Coordinates of C-alpha atoms in Angstrom, one line a residue:
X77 CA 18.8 57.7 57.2
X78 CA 19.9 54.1 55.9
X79 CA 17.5 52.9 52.8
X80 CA 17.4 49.9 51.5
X81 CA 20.0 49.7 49.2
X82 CA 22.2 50.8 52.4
X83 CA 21.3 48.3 54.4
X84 CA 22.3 45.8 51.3
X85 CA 26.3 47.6 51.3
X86 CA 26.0 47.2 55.0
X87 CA 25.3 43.2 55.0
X88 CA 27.6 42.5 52.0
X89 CA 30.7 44.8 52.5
X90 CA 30.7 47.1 55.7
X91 CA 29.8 44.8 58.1
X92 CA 32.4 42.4 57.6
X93 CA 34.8 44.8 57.2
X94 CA 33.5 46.3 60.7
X95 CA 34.0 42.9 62.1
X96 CA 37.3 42.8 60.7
X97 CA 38.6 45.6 62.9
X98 CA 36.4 44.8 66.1
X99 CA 38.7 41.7 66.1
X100 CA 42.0 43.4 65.1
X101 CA 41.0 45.7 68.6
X102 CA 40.3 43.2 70.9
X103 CA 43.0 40.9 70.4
X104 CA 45.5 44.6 70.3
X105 CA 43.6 45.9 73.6
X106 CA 43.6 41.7 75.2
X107 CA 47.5 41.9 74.6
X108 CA 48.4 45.3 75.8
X109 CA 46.3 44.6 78.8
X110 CA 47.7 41.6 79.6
X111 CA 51.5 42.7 79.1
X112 CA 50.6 45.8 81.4
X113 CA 49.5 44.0 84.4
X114 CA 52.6 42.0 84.4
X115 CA 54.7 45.8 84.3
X116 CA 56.1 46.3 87.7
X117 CA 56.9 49.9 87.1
X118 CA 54.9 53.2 86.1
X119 CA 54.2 52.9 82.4
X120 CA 53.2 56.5 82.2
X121 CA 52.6 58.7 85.2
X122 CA 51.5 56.2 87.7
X123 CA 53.4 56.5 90.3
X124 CA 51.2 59.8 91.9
X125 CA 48.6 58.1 91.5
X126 CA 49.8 55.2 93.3
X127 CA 51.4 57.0 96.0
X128 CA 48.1 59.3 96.7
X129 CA 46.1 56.0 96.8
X130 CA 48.6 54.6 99.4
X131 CA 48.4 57.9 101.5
X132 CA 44.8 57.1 101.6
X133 CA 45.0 53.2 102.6
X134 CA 47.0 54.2 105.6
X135 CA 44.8 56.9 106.7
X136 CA 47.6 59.4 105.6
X137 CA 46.8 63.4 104.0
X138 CA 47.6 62.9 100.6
X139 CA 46.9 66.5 100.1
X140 CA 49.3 67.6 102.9
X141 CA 50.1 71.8 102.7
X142 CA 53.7 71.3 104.0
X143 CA 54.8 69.0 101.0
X144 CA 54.6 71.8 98.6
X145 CA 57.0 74.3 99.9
X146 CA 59.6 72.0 101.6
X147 CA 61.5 68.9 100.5
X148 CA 60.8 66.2 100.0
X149 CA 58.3 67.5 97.2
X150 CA 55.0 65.8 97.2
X151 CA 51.9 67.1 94.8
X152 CA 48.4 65.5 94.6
X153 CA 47.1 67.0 91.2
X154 CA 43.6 65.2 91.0
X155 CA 40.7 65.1 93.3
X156 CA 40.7 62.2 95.8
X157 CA 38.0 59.9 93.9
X158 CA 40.0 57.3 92.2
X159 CA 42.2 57.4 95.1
X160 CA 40.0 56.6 97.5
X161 CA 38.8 53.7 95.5
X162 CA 42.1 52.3 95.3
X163 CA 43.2 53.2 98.7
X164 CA 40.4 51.0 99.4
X165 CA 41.6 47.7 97.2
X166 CA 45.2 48.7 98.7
X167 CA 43.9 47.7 102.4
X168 CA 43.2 44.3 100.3
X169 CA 45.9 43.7 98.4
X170 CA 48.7 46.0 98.8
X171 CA 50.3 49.0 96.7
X172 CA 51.0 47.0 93.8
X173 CA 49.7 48.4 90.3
X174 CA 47.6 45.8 89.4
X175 CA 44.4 46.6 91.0
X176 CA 45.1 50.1 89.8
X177 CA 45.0 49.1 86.0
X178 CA 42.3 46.8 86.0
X179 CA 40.2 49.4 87.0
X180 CA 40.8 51.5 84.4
X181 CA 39.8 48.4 82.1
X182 CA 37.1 47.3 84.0
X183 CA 35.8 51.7 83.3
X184 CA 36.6 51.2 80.0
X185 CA 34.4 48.3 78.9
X186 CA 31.6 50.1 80.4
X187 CA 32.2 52.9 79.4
X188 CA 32.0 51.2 75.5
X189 CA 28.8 49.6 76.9
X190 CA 27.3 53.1 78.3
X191 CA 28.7 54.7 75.1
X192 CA 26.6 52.3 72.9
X193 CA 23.5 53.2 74.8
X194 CA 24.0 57.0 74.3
X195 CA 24.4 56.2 70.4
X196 CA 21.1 54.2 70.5
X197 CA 19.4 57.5 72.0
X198 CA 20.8 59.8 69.3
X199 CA 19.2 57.9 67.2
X200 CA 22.4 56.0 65.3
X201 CA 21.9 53.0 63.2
X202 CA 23.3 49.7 64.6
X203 CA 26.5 49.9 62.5
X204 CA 27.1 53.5 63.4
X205 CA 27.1 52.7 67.0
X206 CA 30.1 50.1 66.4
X207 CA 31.9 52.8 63.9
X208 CA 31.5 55.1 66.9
X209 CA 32.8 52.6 69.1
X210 CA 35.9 51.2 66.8
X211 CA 36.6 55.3 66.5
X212 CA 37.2 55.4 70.2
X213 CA 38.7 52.0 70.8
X214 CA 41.2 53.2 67.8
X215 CA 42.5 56.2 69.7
X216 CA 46.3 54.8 71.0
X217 CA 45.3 57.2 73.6
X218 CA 43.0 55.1 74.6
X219 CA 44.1 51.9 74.3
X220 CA 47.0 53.0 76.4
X221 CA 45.6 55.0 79.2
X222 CA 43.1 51.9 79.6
X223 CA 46.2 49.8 81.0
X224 CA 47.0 52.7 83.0
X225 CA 46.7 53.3 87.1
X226 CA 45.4 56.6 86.1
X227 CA 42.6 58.7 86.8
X228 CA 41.2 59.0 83.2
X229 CA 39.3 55.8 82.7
X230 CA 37.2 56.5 85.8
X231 CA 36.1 60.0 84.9
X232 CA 35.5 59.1 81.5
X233 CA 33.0 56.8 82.5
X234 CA 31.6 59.1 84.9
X235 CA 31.1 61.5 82.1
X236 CA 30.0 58.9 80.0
X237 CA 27.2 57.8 82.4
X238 CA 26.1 61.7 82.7
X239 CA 25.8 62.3 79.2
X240 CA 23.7 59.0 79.3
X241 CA 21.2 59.9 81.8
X242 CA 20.9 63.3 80.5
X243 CA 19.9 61.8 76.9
X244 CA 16.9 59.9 78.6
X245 CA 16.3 63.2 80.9
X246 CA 15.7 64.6 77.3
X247 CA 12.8 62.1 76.0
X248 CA 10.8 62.9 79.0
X249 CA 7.7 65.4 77.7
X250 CA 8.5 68.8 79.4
X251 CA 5.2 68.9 81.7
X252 CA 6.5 65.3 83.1
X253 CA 8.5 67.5 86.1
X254 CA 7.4 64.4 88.7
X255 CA 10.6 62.4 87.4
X256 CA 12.7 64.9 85.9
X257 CA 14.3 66.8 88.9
X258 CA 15.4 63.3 90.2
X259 CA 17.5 62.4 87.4
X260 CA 18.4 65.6 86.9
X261 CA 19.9 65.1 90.7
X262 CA 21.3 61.9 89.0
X263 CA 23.1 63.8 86.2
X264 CA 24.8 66.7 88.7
X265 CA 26.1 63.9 90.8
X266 CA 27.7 61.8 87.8
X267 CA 29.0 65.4 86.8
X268 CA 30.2 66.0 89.8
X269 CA 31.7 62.6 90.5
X270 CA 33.5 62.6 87.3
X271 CA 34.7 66.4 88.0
X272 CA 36.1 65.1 91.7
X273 CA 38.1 62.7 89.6
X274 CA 39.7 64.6 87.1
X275 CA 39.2 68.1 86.8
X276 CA 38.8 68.3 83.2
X277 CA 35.6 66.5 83.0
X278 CA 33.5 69.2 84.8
X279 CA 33.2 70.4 80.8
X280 CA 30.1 68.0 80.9
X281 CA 28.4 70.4 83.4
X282 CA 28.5 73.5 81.2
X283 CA 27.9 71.1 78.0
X284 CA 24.6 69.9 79.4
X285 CA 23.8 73.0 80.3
X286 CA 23.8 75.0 77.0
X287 CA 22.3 72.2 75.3
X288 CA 19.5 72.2 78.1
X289 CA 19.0 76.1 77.0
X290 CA 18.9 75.2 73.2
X291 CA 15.9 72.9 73.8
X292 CA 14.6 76.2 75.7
X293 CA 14.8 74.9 79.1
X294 CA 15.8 77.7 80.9
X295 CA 14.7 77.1 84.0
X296 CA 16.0 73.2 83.8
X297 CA 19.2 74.5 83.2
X298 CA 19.3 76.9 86.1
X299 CA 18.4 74.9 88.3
X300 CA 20.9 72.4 86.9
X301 CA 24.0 74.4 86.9
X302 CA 23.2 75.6 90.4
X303 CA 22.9 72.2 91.6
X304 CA 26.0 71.0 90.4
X305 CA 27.8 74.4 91.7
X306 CA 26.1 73.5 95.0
X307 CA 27.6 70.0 95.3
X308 CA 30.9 71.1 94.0
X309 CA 31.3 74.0 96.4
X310 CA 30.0 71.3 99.0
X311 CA 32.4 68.4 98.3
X312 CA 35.2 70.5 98.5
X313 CA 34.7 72.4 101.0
X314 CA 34.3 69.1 103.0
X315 CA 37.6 67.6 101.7
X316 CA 39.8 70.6 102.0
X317 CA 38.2 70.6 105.7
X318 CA 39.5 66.8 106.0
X319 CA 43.0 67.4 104.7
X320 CA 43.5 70.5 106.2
X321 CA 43.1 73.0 103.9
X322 CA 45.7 71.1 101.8
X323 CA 43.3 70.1 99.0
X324 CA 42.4 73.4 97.6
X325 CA 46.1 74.4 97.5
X326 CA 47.1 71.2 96.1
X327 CA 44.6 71.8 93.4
X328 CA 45.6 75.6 93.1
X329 CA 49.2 74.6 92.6
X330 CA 48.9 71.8 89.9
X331 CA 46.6 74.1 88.1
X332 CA 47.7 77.1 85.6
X333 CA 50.6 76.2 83.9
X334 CA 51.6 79.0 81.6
X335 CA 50.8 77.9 77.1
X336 CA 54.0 77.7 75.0
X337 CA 53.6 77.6 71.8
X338 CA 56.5 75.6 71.0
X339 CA 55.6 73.0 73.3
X340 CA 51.7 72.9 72.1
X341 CA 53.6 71.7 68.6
X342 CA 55.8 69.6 70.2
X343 CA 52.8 67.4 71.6
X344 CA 51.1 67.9 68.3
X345 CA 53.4 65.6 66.7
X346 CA 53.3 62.9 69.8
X347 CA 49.7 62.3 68.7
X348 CA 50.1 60.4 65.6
X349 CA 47.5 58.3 64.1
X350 CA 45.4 60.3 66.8
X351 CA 45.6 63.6 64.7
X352 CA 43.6 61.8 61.7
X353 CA 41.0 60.5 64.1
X354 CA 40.5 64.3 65.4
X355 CA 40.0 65.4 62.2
X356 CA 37.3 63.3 61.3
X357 CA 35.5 65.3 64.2
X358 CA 34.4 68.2 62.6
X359 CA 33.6 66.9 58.8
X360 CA 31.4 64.6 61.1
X361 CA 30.1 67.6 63.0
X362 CA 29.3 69.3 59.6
X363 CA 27.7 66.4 58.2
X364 CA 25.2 65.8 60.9
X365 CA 24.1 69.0 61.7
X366 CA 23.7 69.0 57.6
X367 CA 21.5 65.6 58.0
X368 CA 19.5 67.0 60.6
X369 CA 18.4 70.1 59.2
X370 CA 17.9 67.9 55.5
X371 CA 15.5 65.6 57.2
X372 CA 12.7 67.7 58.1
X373 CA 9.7 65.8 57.4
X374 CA 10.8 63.2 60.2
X375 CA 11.3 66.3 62.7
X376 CA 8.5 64.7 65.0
X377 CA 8.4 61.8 67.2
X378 CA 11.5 60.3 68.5
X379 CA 13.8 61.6 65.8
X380 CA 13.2 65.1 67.6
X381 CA 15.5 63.7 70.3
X382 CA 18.4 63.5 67.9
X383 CA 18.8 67.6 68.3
X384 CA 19.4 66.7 72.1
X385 CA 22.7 65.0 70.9
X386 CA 23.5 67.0 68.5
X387 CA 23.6 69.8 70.7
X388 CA 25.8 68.4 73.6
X389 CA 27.8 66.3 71.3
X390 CA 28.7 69.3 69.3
X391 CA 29.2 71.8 72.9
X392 CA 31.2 69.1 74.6
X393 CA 33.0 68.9 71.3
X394 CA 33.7 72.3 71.2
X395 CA 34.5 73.2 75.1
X396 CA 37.0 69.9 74.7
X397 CA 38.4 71.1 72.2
X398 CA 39.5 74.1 74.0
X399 CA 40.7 72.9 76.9
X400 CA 42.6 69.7 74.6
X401 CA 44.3 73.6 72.8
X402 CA 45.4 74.5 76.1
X403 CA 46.8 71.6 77.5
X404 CA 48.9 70.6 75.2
X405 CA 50.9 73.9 75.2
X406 CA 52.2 73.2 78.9
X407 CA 55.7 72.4 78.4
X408 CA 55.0 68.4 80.4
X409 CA 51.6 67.7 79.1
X410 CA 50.7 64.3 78.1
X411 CA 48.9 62.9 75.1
X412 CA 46.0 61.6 78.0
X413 CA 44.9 65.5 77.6
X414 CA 43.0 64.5 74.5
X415 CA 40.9 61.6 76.5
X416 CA 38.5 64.2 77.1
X417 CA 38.3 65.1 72.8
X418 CA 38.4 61.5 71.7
X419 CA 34.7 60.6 73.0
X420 CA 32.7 63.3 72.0
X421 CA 35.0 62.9 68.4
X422 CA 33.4 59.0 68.6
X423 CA 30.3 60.4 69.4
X424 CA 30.0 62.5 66.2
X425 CA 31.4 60.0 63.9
X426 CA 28.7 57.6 65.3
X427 CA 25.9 60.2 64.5
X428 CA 27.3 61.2 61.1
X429 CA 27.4 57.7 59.9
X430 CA 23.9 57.7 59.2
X431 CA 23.9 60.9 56.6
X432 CA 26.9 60.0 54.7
X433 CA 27.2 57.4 51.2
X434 CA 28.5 54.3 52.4
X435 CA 31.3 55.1 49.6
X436 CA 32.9 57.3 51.9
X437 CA 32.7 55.5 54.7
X438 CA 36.5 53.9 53.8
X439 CA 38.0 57.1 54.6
X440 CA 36.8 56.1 58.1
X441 CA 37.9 52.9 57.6
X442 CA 41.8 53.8 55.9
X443 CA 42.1 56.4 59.2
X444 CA 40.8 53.4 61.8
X445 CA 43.6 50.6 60.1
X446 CA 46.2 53.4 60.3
X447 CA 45.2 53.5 64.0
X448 CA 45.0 49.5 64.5
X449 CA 48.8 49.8 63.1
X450 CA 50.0 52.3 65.8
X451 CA 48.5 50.7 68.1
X452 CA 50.2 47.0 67.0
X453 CA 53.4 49.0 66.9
X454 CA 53.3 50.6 70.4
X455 CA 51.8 46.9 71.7
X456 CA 55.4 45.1 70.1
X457 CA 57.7 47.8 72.1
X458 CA 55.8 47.6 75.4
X459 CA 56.1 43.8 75.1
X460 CA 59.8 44.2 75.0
X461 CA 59.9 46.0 77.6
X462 CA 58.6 43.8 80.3
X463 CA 61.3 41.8 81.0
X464 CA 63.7 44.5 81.7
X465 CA 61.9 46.2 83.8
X466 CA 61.7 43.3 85.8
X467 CA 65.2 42.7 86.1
X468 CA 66.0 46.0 86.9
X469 CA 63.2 45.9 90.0
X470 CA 64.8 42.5 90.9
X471 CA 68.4 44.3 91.1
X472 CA 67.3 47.3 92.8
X473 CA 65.6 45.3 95.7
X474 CA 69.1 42.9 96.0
X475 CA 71.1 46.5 95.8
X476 CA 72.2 47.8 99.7
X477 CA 71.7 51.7 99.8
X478 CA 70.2 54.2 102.3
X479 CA 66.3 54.1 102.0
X480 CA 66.3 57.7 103.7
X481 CA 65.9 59.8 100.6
X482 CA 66.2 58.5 96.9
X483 CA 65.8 60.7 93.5
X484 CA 63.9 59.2 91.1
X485 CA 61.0 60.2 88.6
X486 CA 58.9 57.7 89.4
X487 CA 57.8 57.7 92.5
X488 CA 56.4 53.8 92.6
X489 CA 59.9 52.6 92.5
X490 CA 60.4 53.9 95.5
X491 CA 57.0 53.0 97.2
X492 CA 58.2 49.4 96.0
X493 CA 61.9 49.8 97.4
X494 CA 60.3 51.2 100.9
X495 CA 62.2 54.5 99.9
X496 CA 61.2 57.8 100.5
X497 CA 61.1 59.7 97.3
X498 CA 62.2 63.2 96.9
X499 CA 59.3 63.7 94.6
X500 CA 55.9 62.4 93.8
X501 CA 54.3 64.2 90.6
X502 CA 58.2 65.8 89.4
X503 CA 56.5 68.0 86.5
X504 CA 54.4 69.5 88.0
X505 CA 56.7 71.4 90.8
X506 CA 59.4 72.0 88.0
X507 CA 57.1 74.0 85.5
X508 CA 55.4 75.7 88.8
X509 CA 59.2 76.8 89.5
X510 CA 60.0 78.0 86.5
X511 CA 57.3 80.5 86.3
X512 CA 58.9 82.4 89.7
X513 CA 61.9 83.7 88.9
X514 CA 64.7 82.5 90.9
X515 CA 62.6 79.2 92.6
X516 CA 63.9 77.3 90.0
X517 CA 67.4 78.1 90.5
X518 CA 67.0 77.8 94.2
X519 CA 65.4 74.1 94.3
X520 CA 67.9 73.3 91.8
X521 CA 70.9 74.3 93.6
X522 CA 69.8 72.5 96.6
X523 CA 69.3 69.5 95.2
X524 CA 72.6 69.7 93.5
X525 CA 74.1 70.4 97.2
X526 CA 72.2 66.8 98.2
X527 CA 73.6 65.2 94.8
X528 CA 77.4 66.3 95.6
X529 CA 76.6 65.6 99.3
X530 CA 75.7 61.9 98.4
X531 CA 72.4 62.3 100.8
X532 CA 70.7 60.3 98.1
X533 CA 70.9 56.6 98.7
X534 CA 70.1 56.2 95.0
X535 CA 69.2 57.8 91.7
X536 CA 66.6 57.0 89.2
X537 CA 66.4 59.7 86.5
X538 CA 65.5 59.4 82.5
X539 CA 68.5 58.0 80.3
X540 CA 68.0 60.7 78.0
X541 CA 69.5 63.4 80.2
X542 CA 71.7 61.1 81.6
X543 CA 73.5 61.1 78.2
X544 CA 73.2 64.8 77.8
X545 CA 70.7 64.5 74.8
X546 CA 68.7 67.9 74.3
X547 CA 65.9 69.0 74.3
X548 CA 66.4 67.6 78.1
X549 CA 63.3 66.0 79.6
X550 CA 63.6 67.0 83.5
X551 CA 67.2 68.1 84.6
X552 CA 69.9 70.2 83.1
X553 CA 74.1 69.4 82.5
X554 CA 75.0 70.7 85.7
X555 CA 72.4 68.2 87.5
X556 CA 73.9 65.3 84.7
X557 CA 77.6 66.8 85.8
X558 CA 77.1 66.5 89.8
X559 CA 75.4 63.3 89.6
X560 CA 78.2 61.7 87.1
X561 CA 80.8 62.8 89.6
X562 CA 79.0 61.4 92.4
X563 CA 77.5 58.4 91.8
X564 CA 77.5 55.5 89.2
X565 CA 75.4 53.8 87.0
X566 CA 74.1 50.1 87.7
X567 CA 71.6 49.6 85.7
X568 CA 69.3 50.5 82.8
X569 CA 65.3 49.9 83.2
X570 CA 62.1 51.0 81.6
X571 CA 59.5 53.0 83.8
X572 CA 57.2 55.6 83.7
X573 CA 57.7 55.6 79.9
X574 CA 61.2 56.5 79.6
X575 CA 64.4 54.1 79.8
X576 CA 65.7 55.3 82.8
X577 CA 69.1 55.5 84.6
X578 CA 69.8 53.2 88.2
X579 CA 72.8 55.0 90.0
X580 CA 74.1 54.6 93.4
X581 CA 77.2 56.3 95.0
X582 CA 80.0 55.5 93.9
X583 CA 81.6 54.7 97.5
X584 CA 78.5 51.9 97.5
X585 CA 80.0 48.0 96.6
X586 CA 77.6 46.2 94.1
X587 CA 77.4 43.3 92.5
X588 CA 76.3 43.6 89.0
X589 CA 77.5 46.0 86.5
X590 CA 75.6 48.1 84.1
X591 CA 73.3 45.9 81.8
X592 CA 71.2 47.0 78.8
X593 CA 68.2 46.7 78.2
X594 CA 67.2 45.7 74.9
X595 CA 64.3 48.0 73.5
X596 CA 62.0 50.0 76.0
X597 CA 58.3 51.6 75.8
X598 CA 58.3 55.2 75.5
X599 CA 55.4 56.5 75.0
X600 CA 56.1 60.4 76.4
X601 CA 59.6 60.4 74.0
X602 CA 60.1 63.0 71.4
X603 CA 57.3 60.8 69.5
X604 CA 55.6 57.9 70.7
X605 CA 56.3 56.4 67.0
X606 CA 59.6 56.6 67.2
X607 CA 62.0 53.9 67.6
X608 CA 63.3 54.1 71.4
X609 CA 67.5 54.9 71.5
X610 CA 69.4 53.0 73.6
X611 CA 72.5 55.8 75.1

């Protein structure tokens, strides 16, 4: 652990350093925060969650069976937790994205707050628990999906608050069973809670688990996992009862997509300074379990707790990383699928800290200003594009077009043009077509019959495969062909993290011609470093 000439390197070097970059953050996350509630438009994959929220707020099904096999297309792919939280602030304040992304910042500061707790418990130094902390802050991942309407925020802090509660479940003396089955009951219902908001944090469960049977609680761990199976099986057997059997098959039908290989590189390279961060993960997991195992004469007394952590830092680590493998080979995964790998990565840099020279601690620190520059760089782009999105929301609402049925990829411009919207959650019903043969082409072709039918009163699709640039994000040349001959472009916007494409039939009289918009935010592009093209 830190001796006194470490602590002497920590006052006169590291710490100010460490303060350094704690400032960098905040004034990087205080701007991107503050640019994204002014964003109109989905940033990155909003727009379902909005829509599902909104469902909820009006007492809708959100999870309704029909919507799957007949047009228009609607897909729920996460459990109804955050959406019945913000269905609730919608009664308030309307479907507006707001609300949406301040929660996500309002789970993120506590989950930094609950995060520095669970490093005090495994037994960190004070400046390992802010390395941990500027390690997960650093993620653009992170600092993104923060400013997001999304799901992830919320059931990273549920996970968070789990792992928490477990790590004090873990200091109570194993004869103390009078106040361990009740926070036990406390950690299955924070598992669950963060399972029932996105599916990929019910890792935690099996996580705890194993770590419970490496500190040879077998019978704690039983009864753990069969707690949190009963209040899974129980939740959802009561919400697919409430949506009529239309929550299990919503879930069943967002889940599965098949691995491409080619894609899982693909999204490799869209992580970017993210990468380096990961691969500080398992030098750190090899230097702590090193530590551990070094340190044996302080094996008793509260540094026996640190093997707790160890444990379910290192499983979570490892079942994370997994599922992270996974994800990123469907062919429209999104970088938020490392969310889940970026804590438990923050988590082991935090504990490692401790065992390492302070020397090479500025590999840490090189990685963490590599990140802080990413980060500045993303901010700049999604600065500039603010202002065009809202000119292209203020044209869209003064356009005159049938409301009936629109095409667009992001649902939440249609919610905000009191549209229908063919789709809500695009991806996922084109890579669940594409592994039936001959759905795809069916859909496709009738679609193209409603394009060349002009039964759209307006199109919103990426400008990438508007201009025929491949690899194509969503829809093919004969898609591009029937809606070129059908309908004209007006206008060029940012949403839902692509420029995208505003057309209208071309019988329709408007006002404005095409306008450009002058450097966009695309964070799901061929890279998210890349400079955004203008067609």
């Amino acid at each position: 652990m830190a001796i006194a000439s470490n602590r002497r390197i920590d006052n006169l070097l590291l710490w100010p350093v460490v303060v350094a970059i704690f400032f960098a953050l905040v004034y990087l996350y205080y701007q991107g925060w503050s640019l994204a509630l002014l964003a109109p438009y989905a940033l990155t994959d909003e727009g379902a969650s909005m829509w599902a929220s909104l469902a909820l707020s009006e007492n809708r099904n959100a999870y309704e069976f029909s919507r799957l096999v007949q047009h228009p297309w609607y897909c729920t792919a996460y459990p109804p937790v955050y959406f019945a939280l913000i269905g609730w602030i919608f009664k308030l304040v309307g479907p507006v994205f707001y609300p949406m992304r301040m929660v996500s910042m309002i789970c993120l500061i506590i989950t930094l707050v609950i995060s520095y707790r669970v490093f005090t418990l495994s037994g960190c130094s004070r400046i390992a628990r802010v390395i941990g902390l500027l390690t997960l802050s650093s993620f653009y991942t992170v600092w993104a999906y923060s400013a997001r309407g999304r799901v992830d925020m919320l059931g990273l802090m549920f996970m968070v608050l789990a792992i928490q509660q477990y790590l004090v479940l873990a200091r109570k003396p194993k004869d103390d069973n009078i106040f361990r089955l009740p926070r036990l009951i406390v950690v299955a219902t924070l598992c669950l809670m963060g399972a029932f908001t996105k599916q990929a944090f019910v890792l935690v469960v099996p996580a705890v688990a194993a770590a419970l049977i490496f500190g040879r609680q077998w019978r704690l761990s039983i009864l753990f996992m069969g707690l949190s199976v009963f209040l899974a099986i129980a939740a959802a057997w009561l919400i697919n009862s409430a949506t009529a059997g239309g929550f299990l098959a919503h879930m069943a039908f967002a889940q599965g997509p098949p691995f491409i290989w080619d894609a899982f590189c693909t999204h490799v390279t869209w992580l970017g300074s993210d990468c380096l961060l990961l691969l500080l993960s398992p030098i750190a997991l090899v230097v702590a379990v090193i530590g551990y195992f070094r340190e044996r004469e302080r094996r008793e007394g509260p540094y026996r707790h640190q093997l707790s952590a160890v444990v379910l830092a290192a499983t979570l680590f490892t079942f994370a990383s997994l599922l992270v493998f996974y994800g990123l080979g469907a062919e429209f995964a999104k970088v938020d699928e490392i969310i889940i790998l970026a804590w438990p990565t923050a988590w082991l840099v935090a504990v490692s800290v401790d065992y390492v020279k302070r020397r090479y601690l500025a590999i840490i620190f090189i990685v963490l200003a590599v990140a802080i520059y990413v980060i500045a760089h993303l901010g700049g782009r999604l600065s500039r594009s603010i202002e065009p999105m809202i000119a292209g929301r203020d044209l869209m609402r003064s356009a005159r077009f049938s409301h009936d049925l629109i095409l667009t990829e992001d649902c939440s411009i249609a919610i905000d043009l009191e549209a229908v919207s063919e789709f809500v959650d695009l991806p996922c019903f084109l890579q669940k077509w594409k592994a039936v043969p001959g759905i795809f082409e069916k859909h496709m072709a009738e679609i193209k019959e409603r394009i060349c039918q002009k039964k759209y009163g307006a199109i919103v699709i990426n400008s990438r495969d508007g201009c025929l640039l491949k690899p194509y994000y969503f829809w093919d040349e004969s898609v591009i062909r029937a809606i070129k001959d059908n309908y004209q472009v007006i206008q060029e916007l940012p949403a839902e993290g692509h420029m995208q494409d505003f057309y209208l039939p071309r019988t329709t009289v408007v006002g404005p011609v095409k306008s450009k918009a002058n450097g966009g935010f695309e964070l799901n592009g061929d890279s998210p470093l890349g400079l955004p093209s203008n067609p």
